[in-house]
PDB file of C-alpha atoms in Angstrom:
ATOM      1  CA  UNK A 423      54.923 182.747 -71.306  1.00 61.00           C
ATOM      2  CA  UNK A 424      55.480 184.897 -74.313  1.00 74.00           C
ATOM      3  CA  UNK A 425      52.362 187.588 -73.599  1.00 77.00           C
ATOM      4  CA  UNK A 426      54.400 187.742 -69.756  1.00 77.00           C
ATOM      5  CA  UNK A 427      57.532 188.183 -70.750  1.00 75.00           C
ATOM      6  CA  UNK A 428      56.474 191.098 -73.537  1.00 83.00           C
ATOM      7  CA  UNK A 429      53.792 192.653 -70.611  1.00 81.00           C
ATOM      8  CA  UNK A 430      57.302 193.133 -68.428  1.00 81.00           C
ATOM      9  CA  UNK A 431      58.935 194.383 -70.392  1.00 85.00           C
ATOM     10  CA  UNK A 432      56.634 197.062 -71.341  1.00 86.00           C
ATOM     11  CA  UNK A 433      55.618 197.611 -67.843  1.00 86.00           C
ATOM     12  CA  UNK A 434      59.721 197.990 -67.462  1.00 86.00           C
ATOM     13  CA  UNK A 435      59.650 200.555 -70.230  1.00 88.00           C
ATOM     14  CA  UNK A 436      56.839 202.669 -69.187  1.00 87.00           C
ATOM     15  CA  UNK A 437      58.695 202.477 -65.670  1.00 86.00           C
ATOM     16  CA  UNK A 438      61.757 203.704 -66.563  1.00 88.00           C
ATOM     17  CA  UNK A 439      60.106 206.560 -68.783  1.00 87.00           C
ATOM     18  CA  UNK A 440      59.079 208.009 -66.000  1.00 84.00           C
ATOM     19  CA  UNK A 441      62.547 208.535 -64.786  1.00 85.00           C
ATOM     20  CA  UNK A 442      63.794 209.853 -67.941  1.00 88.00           C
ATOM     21  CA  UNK A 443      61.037 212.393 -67.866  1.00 86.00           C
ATOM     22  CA  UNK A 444      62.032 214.026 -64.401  1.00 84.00           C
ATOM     23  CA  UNK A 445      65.905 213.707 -65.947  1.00 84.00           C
ATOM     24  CA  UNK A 446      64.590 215.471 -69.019  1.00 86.00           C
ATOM     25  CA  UNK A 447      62.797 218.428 -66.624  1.00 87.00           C
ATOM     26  CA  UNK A 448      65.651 219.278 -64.918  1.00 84.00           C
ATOM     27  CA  UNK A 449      68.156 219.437 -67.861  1.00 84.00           C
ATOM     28  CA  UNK A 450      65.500 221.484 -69.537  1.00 85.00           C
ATOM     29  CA  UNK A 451      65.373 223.817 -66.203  1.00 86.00           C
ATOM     30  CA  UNK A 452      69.395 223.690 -66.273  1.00 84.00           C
ATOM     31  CA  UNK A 453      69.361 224.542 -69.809  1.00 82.00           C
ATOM     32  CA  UNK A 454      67.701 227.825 -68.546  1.00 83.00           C
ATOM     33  CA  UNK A 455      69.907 229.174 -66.144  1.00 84.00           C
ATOM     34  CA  UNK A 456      72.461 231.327 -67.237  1.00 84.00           C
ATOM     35  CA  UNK A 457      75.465 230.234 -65.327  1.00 84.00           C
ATOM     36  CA  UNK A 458      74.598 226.856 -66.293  1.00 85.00           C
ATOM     37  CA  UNK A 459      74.503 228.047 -70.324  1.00 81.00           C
ATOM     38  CA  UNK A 460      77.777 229.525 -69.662  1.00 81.00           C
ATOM     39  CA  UNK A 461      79.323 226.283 -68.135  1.00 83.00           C
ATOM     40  CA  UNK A 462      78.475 224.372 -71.112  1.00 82.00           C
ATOM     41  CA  UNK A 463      79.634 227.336 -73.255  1.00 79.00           C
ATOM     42  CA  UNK A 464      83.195 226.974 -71.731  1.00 82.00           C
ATOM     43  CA  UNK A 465      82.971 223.058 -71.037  1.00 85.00           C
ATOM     44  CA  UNK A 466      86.705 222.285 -72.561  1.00 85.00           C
ATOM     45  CA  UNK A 467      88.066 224.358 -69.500  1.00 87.00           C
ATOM     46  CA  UNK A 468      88.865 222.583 -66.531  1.00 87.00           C
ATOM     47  CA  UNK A 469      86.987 223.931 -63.784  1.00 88.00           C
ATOM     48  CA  UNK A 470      83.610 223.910 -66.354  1.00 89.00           C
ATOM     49  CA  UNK A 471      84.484 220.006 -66.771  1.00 91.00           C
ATOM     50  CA  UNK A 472      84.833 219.483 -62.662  1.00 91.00           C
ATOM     51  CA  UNK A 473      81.253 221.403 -62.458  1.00 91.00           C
ATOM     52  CA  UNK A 474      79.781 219.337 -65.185  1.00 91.00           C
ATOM     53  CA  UNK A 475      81.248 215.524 -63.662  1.00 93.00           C
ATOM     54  CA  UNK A 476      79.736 217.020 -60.004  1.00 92.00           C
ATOM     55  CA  UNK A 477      76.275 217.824 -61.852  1.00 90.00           C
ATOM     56  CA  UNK A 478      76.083 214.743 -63.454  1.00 92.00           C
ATOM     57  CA  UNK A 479      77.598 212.958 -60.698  1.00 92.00           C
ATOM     58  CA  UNK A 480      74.720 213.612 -58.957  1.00 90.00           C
ATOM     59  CA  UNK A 481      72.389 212.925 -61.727  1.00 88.00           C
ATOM     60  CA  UNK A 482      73.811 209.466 -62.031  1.00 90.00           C
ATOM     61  CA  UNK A 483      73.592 208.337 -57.593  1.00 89.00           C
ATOM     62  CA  UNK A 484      69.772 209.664 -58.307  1.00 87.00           C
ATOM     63  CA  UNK A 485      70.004 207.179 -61.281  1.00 87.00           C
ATOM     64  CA  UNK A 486      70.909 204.304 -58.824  1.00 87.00           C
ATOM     65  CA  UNK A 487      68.535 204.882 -56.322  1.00 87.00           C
ATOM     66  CA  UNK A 488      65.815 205.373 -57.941  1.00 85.00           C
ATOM     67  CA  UNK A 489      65.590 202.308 -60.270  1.00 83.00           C
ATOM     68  CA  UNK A 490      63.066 199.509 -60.571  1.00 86.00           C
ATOM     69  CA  UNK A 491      64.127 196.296 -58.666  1.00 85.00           C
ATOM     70  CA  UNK A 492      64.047 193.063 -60.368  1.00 86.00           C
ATOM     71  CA  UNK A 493      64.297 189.200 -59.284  1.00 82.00           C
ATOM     72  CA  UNK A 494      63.839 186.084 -61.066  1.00 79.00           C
ATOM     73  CA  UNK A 495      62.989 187.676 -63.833  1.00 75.00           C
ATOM     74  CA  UNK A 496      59.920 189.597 -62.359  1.00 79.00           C
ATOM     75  CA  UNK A 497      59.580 193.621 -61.643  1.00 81.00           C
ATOM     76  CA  UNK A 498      58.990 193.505 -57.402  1.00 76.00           C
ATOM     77  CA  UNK A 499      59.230 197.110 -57.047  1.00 67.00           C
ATOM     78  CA  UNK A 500      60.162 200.571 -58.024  1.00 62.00           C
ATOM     79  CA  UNK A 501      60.905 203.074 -54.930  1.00 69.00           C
ATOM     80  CA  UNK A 502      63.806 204.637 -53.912  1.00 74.00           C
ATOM     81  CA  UNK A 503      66.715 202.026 -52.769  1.00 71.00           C
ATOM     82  CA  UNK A 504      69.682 202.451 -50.452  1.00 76.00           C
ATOM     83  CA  UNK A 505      70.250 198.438 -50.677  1.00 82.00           C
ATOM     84  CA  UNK A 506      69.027 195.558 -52.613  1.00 83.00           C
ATOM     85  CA  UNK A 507      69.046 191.546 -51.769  1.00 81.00           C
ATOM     86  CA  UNK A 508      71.763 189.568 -53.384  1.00 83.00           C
ATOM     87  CA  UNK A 509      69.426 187.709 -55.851  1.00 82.00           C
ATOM     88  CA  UNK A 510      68.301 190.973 -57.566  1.00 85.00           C
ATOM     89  CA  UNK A 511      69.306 193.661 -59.727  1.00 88.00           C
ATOM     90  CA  UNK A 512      67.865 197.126 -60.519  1.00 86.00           C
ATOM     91  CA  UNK A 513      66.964 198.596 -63.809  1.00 87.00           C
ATOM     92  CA  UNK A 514      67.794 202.359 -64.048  1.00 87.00           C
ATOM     93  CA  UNK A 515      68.472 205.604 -66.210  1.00 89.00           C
ATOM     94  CA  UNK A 516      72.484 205.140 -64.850  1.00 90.00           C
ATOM     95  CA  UNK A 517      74.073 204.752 -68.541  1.00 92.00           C
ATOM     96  CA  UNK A 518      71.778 207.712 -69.671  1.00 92.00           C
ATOM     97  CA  UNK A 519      73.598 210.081 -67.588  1.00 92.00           C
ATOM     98  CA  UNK A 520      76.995 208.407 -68.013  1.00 94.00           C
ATOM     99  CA  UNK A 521      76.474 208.610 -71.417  1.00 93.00           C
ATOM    100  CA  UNK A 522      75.386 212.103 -71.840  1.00 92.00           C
ATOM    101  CA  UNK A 523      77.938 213.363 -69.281  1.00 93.00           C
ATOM    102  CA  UNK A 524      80.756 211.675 -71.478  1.00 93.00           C
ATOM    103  CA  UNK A 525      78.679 213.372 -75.206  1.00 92.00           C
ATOM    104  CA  UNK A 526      79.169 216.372 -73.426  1.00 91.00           C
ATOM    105  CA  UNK A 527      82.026 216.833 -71.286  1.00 91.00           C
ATOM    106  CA  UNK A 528      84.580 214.634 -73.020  1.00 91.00           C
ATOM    107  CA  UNK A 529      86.205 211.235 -71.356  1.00 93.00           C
ATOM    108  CA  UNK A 530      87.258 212.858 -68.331  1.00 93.00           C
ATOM    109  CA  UNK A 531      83.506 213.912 -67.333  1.00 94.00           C
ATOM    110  CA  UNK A 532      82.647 210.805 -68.551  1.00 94.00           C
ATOM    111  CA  UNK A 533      85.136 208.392 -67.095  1.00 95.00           C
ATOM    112  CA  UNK A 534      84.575 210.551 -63.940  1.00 95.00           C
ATOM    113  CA  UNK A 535      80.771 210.074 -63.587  1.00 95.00           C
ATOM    114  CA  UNK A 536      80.969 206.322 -64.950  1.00 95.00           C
ATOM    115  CA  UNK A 537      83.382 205.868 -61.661  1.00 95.00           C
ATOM    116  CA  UNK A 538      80.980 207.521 -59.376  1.00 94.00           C
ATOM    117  CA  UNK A 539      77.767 206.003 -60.624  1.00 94.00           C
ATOM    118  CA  UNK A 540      79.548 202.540 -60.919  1.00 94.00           C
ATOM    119  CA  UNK A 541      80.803 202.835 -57.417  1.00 94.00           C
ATOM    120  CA  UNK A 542      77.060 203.914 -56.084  1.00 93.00           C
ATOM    121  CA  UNK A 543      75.755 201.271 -58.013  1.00 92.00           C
ATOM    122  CA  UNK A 544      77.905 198.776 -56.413  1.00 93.00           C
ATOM    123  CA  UNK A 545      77.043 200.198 -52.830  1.00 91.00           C
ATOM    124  CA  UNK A 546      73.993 199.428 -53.111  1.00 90.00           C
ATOM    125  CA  UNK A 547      74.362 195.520 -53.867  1.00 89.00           C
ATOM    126  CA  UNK A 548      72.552 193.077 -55.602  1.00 87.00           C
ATOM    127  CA  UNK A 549      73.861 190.050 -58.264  1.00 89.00           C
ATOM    128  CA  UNK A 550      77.527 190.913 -59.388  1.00 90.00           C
ATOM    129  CA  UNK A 551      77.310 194.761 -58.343  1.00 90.00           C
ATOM    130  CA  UNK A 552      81.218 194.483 -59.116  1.00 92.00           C
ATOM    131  CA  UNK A 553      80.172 194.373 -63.028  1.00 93.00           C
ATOM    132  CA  UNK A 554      78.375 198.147 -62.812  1.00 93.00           C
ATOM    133  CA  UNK A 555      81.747 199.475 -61.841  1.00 94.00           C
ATOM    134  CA  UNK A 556      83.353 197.986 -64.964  1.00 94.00           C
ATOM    135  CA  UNK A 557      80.469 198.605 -67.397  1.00 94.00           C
ATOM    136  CA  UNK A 558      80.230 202.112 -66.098  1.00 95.00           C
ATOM    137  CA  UNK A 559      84.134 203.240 -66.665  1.00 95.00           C
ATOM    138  CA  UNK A 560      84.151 202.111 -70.427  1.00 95.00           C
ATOM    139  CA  UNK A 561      80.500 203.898 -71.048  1.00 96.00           C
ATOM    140  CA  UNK A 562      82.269 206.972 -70.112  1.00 95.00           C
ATOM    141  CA  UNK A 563      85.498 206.752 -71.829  1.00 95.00           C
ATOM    142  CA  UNK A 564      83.647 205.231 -74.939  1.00 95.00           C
ATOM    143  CA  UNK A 565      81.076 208.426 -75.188  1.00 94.00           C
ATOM    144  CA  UNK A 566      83.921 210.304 -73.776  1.00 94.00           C
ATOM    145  CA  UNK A 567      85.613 209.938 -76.616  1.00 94.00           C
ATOM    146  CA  UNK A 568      82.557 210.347 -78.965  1.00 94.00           C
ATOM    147  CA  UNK A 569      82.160 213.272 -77.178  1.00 92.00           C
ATOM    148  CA  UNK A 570      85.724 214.525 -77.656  1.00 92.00           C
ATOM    149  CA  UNK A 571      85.536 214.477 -81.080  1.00 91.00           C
ATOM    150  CA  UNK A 572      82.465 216.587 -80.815  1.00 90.00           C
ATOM    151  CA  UNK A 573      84.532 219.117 -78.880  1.00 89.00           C
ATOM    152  CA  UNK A 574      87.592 219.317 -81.338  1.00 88.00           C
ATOM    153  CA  UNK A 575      85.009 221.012 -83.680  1.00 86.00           C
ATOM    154  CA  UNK A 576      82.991 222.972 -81.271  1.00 83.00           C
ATOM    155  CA  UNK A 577      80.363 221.190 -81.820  1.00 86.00           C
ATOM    156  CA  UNK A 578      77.319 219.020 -80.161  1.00 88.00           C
ATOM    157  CA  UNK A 579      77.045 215.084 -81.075  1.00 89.00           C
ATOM    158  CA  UNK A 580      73.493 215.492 -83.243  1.00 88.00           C
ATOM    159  CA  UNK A 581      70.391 213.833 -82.148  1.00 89.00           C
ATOM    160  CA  UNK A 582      71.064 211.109 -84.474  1.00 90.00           C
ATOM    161  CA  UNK A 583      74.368 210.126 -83.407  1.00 90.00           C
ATOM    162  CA  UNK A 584      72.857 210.338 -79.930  1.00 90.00           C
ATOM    163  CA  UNK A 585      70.152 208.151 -80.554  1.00 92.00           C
ATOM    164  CA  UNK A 586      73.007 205.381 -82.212  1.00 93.00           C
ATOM    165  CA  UNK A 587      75.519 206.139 -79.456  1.00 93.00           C
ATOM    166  CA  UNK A 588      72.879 205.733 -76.857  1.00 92.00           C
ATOM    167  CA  UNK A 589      71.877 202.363 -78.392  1.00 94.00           C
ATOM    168  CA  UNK A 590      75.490 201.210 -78.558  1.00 94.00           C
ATOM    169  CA  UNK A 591      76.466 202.313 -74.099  1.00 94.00           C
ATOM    170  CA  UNK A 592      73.623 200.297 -73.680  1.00 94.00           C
ATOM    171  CA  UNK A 593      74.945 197.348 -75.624  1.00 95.00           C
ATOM    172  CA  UNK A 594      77.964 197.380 -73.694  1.00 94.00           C
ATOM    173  CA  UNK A 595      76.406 197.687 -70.516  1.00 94.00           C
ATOM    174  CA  UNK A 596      74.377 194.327 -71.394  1.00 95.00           C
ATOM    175  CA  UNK A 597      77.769 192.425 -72.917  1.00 95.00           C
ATOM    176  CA  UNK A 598      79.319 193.435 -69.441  1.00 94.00           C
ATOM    177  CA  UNK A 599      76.764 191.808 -67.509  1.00 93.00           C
ATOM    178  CA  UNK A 600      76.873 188.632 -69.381  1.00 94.00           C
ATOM    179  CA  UNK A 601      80.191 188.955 -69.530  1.00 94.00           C
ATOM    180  CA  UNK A 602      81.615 189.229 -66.103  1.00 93.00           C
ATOM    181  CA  UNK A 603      78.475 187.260 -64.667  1.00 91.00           C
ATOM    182  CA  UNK A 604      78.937 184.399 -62.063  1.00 91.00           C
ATOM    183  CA  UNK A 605      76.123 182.787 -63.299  1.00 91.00           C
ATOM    184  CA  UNK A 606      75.995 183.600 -66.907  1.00 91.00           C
ATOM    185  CA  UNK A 607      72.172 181.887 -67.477  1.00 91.00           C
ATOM    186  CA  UNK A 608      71.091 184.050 -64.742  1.00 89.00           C
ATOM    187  CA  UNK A 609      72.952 187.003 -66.787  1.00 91.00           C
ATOM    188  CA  UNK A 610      71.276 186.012 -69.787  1.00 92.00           C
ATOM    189  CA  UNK A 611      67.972 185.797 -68.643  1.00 89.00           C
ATOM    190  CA  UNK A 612      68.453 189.136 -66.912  1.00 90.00           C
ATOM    191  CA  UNK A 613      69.374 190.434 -70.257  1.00 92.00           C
ATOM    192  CA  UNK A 614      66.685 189.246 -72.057  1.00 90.00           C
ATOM    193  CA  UNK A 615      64.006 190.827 -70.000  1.00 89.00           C
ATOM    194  CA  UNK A 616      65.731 194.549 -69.764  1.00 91.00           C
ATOM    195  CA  UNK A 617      67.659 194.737 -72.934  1.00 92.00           C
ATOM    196  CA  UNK A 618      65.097 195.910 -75.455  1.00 92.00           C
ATOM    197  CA  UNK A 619      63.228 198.523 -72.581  1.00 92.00           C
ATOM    198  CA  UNK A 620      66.755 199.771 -71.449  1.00 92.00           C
ATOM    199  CA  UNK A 621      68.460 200.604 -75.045  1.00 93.00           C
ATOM    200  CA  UNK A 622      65.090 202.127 -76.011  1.00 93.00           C
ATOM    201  CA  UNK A 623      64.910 204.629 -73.158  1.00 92.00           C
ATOM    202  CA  UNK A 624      68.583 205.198 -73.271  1.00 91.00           C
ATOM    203  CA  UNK A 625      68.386 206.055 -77.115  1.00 92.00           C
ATOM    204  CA  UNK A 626      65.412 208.381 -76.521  1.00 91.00           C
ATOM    205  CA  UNK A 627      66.961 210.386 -73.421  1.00 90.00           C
ATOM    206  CA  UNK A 628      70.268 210.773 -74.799  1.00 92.00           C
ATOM    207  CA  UNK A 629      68.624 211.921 -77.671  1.00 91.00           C
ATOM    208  CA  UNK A 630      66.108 214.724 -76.061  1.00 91.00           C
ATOM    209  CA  UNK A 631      68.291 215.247 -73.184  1.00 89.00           C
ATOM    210  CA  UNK A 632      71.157 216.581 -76.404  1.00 89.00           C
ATOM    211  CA  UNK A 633      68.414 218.268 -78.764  1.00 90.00           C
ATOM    212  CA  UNK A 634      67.464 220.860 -75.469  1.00 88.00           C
ATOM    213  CA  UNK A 635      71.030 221.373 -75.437  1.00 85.00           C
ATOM    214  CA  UNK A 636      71.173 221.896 -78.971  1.00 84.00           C
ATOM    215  CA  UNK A 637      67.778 224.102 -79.277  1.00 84.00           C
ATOM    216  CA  UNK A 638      68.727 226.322 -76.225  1.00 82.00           C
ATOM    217  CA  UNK A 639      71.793 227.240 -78.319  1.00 78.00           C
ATOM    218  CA  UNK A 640      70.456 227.525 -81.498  1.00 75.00           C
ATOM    219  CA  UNK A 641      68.015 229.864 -80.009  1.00 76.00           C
ATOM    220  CA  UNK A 642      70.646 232.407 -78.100  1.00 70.00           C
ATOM    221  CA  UNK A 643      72.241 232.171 -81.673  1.00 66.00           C
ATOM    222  CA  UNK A 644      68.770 233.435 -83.677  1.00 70.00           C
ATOM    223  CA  UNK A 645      68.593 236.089 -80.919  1.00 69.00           C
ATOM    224  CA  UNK A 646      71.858 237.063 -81.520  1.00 69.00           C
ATOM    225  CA  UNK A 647      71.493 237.006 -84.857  1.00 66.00           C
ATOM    226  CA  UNK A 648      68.272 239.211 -84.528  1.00 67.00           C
ATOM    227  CA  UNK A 649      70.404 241.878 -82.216  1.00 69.00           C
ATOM    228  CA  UNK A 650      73.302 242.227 -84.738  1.00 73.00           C
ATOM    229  CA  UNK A 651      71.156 242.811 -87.562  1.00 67.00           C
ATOM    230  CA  UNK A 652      68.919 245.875 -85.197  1.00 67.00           C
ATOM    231  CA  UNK A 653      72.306 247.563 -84.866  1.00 72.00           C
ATOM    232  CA  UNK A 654      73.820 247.122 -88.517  1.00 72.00           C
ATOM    233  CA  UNK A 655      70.202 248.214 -89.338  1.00 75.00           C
ATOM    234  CA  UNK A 656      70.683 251.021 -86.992  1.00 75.00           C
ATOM    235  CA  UNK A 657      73.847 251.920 -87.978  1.00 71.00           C
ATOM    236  CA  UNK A 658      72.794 251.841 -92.042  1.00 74.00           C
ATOM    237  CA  UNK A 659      70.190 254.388 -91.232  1.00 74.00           C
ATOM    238  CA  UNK A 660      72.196 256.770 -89.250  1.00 76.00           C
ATOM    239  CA  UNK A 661      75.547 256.177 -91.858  1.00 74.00           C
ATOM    240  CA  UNK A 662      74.075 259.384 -94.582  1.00 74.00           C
ATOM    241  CA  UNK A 663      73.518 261.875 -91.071  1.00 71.00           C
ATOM    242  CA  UNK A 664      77.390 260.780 -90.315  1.00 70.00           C
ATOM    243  CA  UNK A 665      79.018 261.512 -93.799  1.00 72.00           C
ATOM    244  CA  UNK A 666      77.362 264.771 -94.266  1.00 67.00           C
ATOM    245  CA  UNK A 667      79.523 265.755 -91.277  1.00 70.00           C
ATOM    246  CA  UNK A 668      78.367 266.040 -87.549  1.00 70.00           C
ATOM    247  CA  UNK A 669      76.830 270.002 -87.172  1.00 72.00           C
ATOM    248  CA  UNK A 670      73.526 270.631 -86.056  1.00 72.00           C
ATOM    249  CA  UNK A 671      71.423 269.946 -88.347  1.00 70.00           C
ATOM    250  CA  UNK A 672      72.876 266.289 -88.921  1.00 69.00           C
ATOM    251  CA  UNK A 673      72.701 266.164 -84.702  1.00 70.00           C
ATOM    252  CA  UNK A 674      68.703 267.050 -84.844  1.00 71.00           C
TER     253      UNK A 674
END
């Protein structure tokens, strides 16, 4: 019983790491883009924060539908879902996003996409959707905040701190569901199985999905490092020419 229970969840982890690796792709193609560089660049202004909640927004509903379905404590499938059955649930990369939205944007990005993946999640059904709608707003005011304090001093939440705080949206998310459950064995059962998998991957995409945000900017600050010092450079060697007057012999 042991061996099965370990074999799903691993199977649930490797699962789910394949979603985090397509979420990973396309923030490290985002992460490329100019105008996206300068939204993040600018992310305490409103509009940048209504661009960021519809990006991630959008990153979250992919989230939903995309999960791996579970019932009775056994993986059935892992497609693309528009509805489940009322006896299951789905195990997703939702509180990644959620949670990097809120590292990022502050609470109301976070509390914005929480309450648009929450409400997707609930669309779509399955054992006490209502819970994902709860769960999902205090993610993203709780990393919201995190991520506030990040903004105050103009600053990114490290990789470390992402990897705790990642660890800790998951918790909640798992308290929630026992929590508010209507059958609270079921709950705990459920918990059980994608607890360890889900804080895991959350911890490890929160963390990469914040260190390409972080490299990306520490490398446009190297290069602009590298420009300044050309033109100081340039400016050193042309300083003597500019003392000695400007005739034509300091001109050629």
């Amino acid at each position: 019983m042991m061996v099965e229970v370990c074999y799903a969840m691993f199977s649930l982890f490797i699962l789910l790491l394949e979603r985090v690796g397509l979420i990973i792709i396309v923030a490290y193609l985002l992460m490329n883009v100019p105008y996206f560089k300068k939204m993040m660049s600018e992310r305490s202004n409103l509009s940048s924060q209504i661009q960021l909640l519809i990006v991630f927004g959008l990153f979250a509903a992919v989230s939903n539908f995309t999960g791996v379905e579970i019932r009775n404590n056994e993986i059935l499938s892992s497609q693309i879902f528009s509805k489940i059955s009322d006896d299951a649930v789905i195990a997703n990369t939702r509180v990644l996003t959620i949670s990097v939205a809120g590292l990022i944007g502050g609470p109301v990005v976070g509390i914005g996409v929480g309450i648009v993946s929450g409400i997707t999640r609930y669309l779509i059904g399955g054992v006490d959707a209502y819970t994902y709608v709860i769960s999902s707003a205090l993610i993203g005011l709780t990393s919201g905040y995190f991520g506030y304090r990040a903004m105050t001093n103009n600053r990114y939440p490290n990789v470390l701190t992402g990897v705790i705080l990642g660890a800790i949206m998951e918790v909640i998310q798992m308290i929630c569901i026992i929590v508010f459950a209507t059958n609270t064995e079921y709950a705990i059962d459920i918990v059980k199985l994608i607890a360890l998998p889900m804080i895991l991957i959350n911890s490890l995409g929160v963390a990469i999905f914040l260190s390409i945000i972080i490299s990306t900017i520490q490398q446009e600050q190297r290069m602009r490092a590298v420009q300044t010092h050309d033109v100081l450079n340039l400016a050193n060697q042309t300083l003597p020419y500019f003392r000695a007057g400007l005739n034509e012999a300091s001109a050629t």
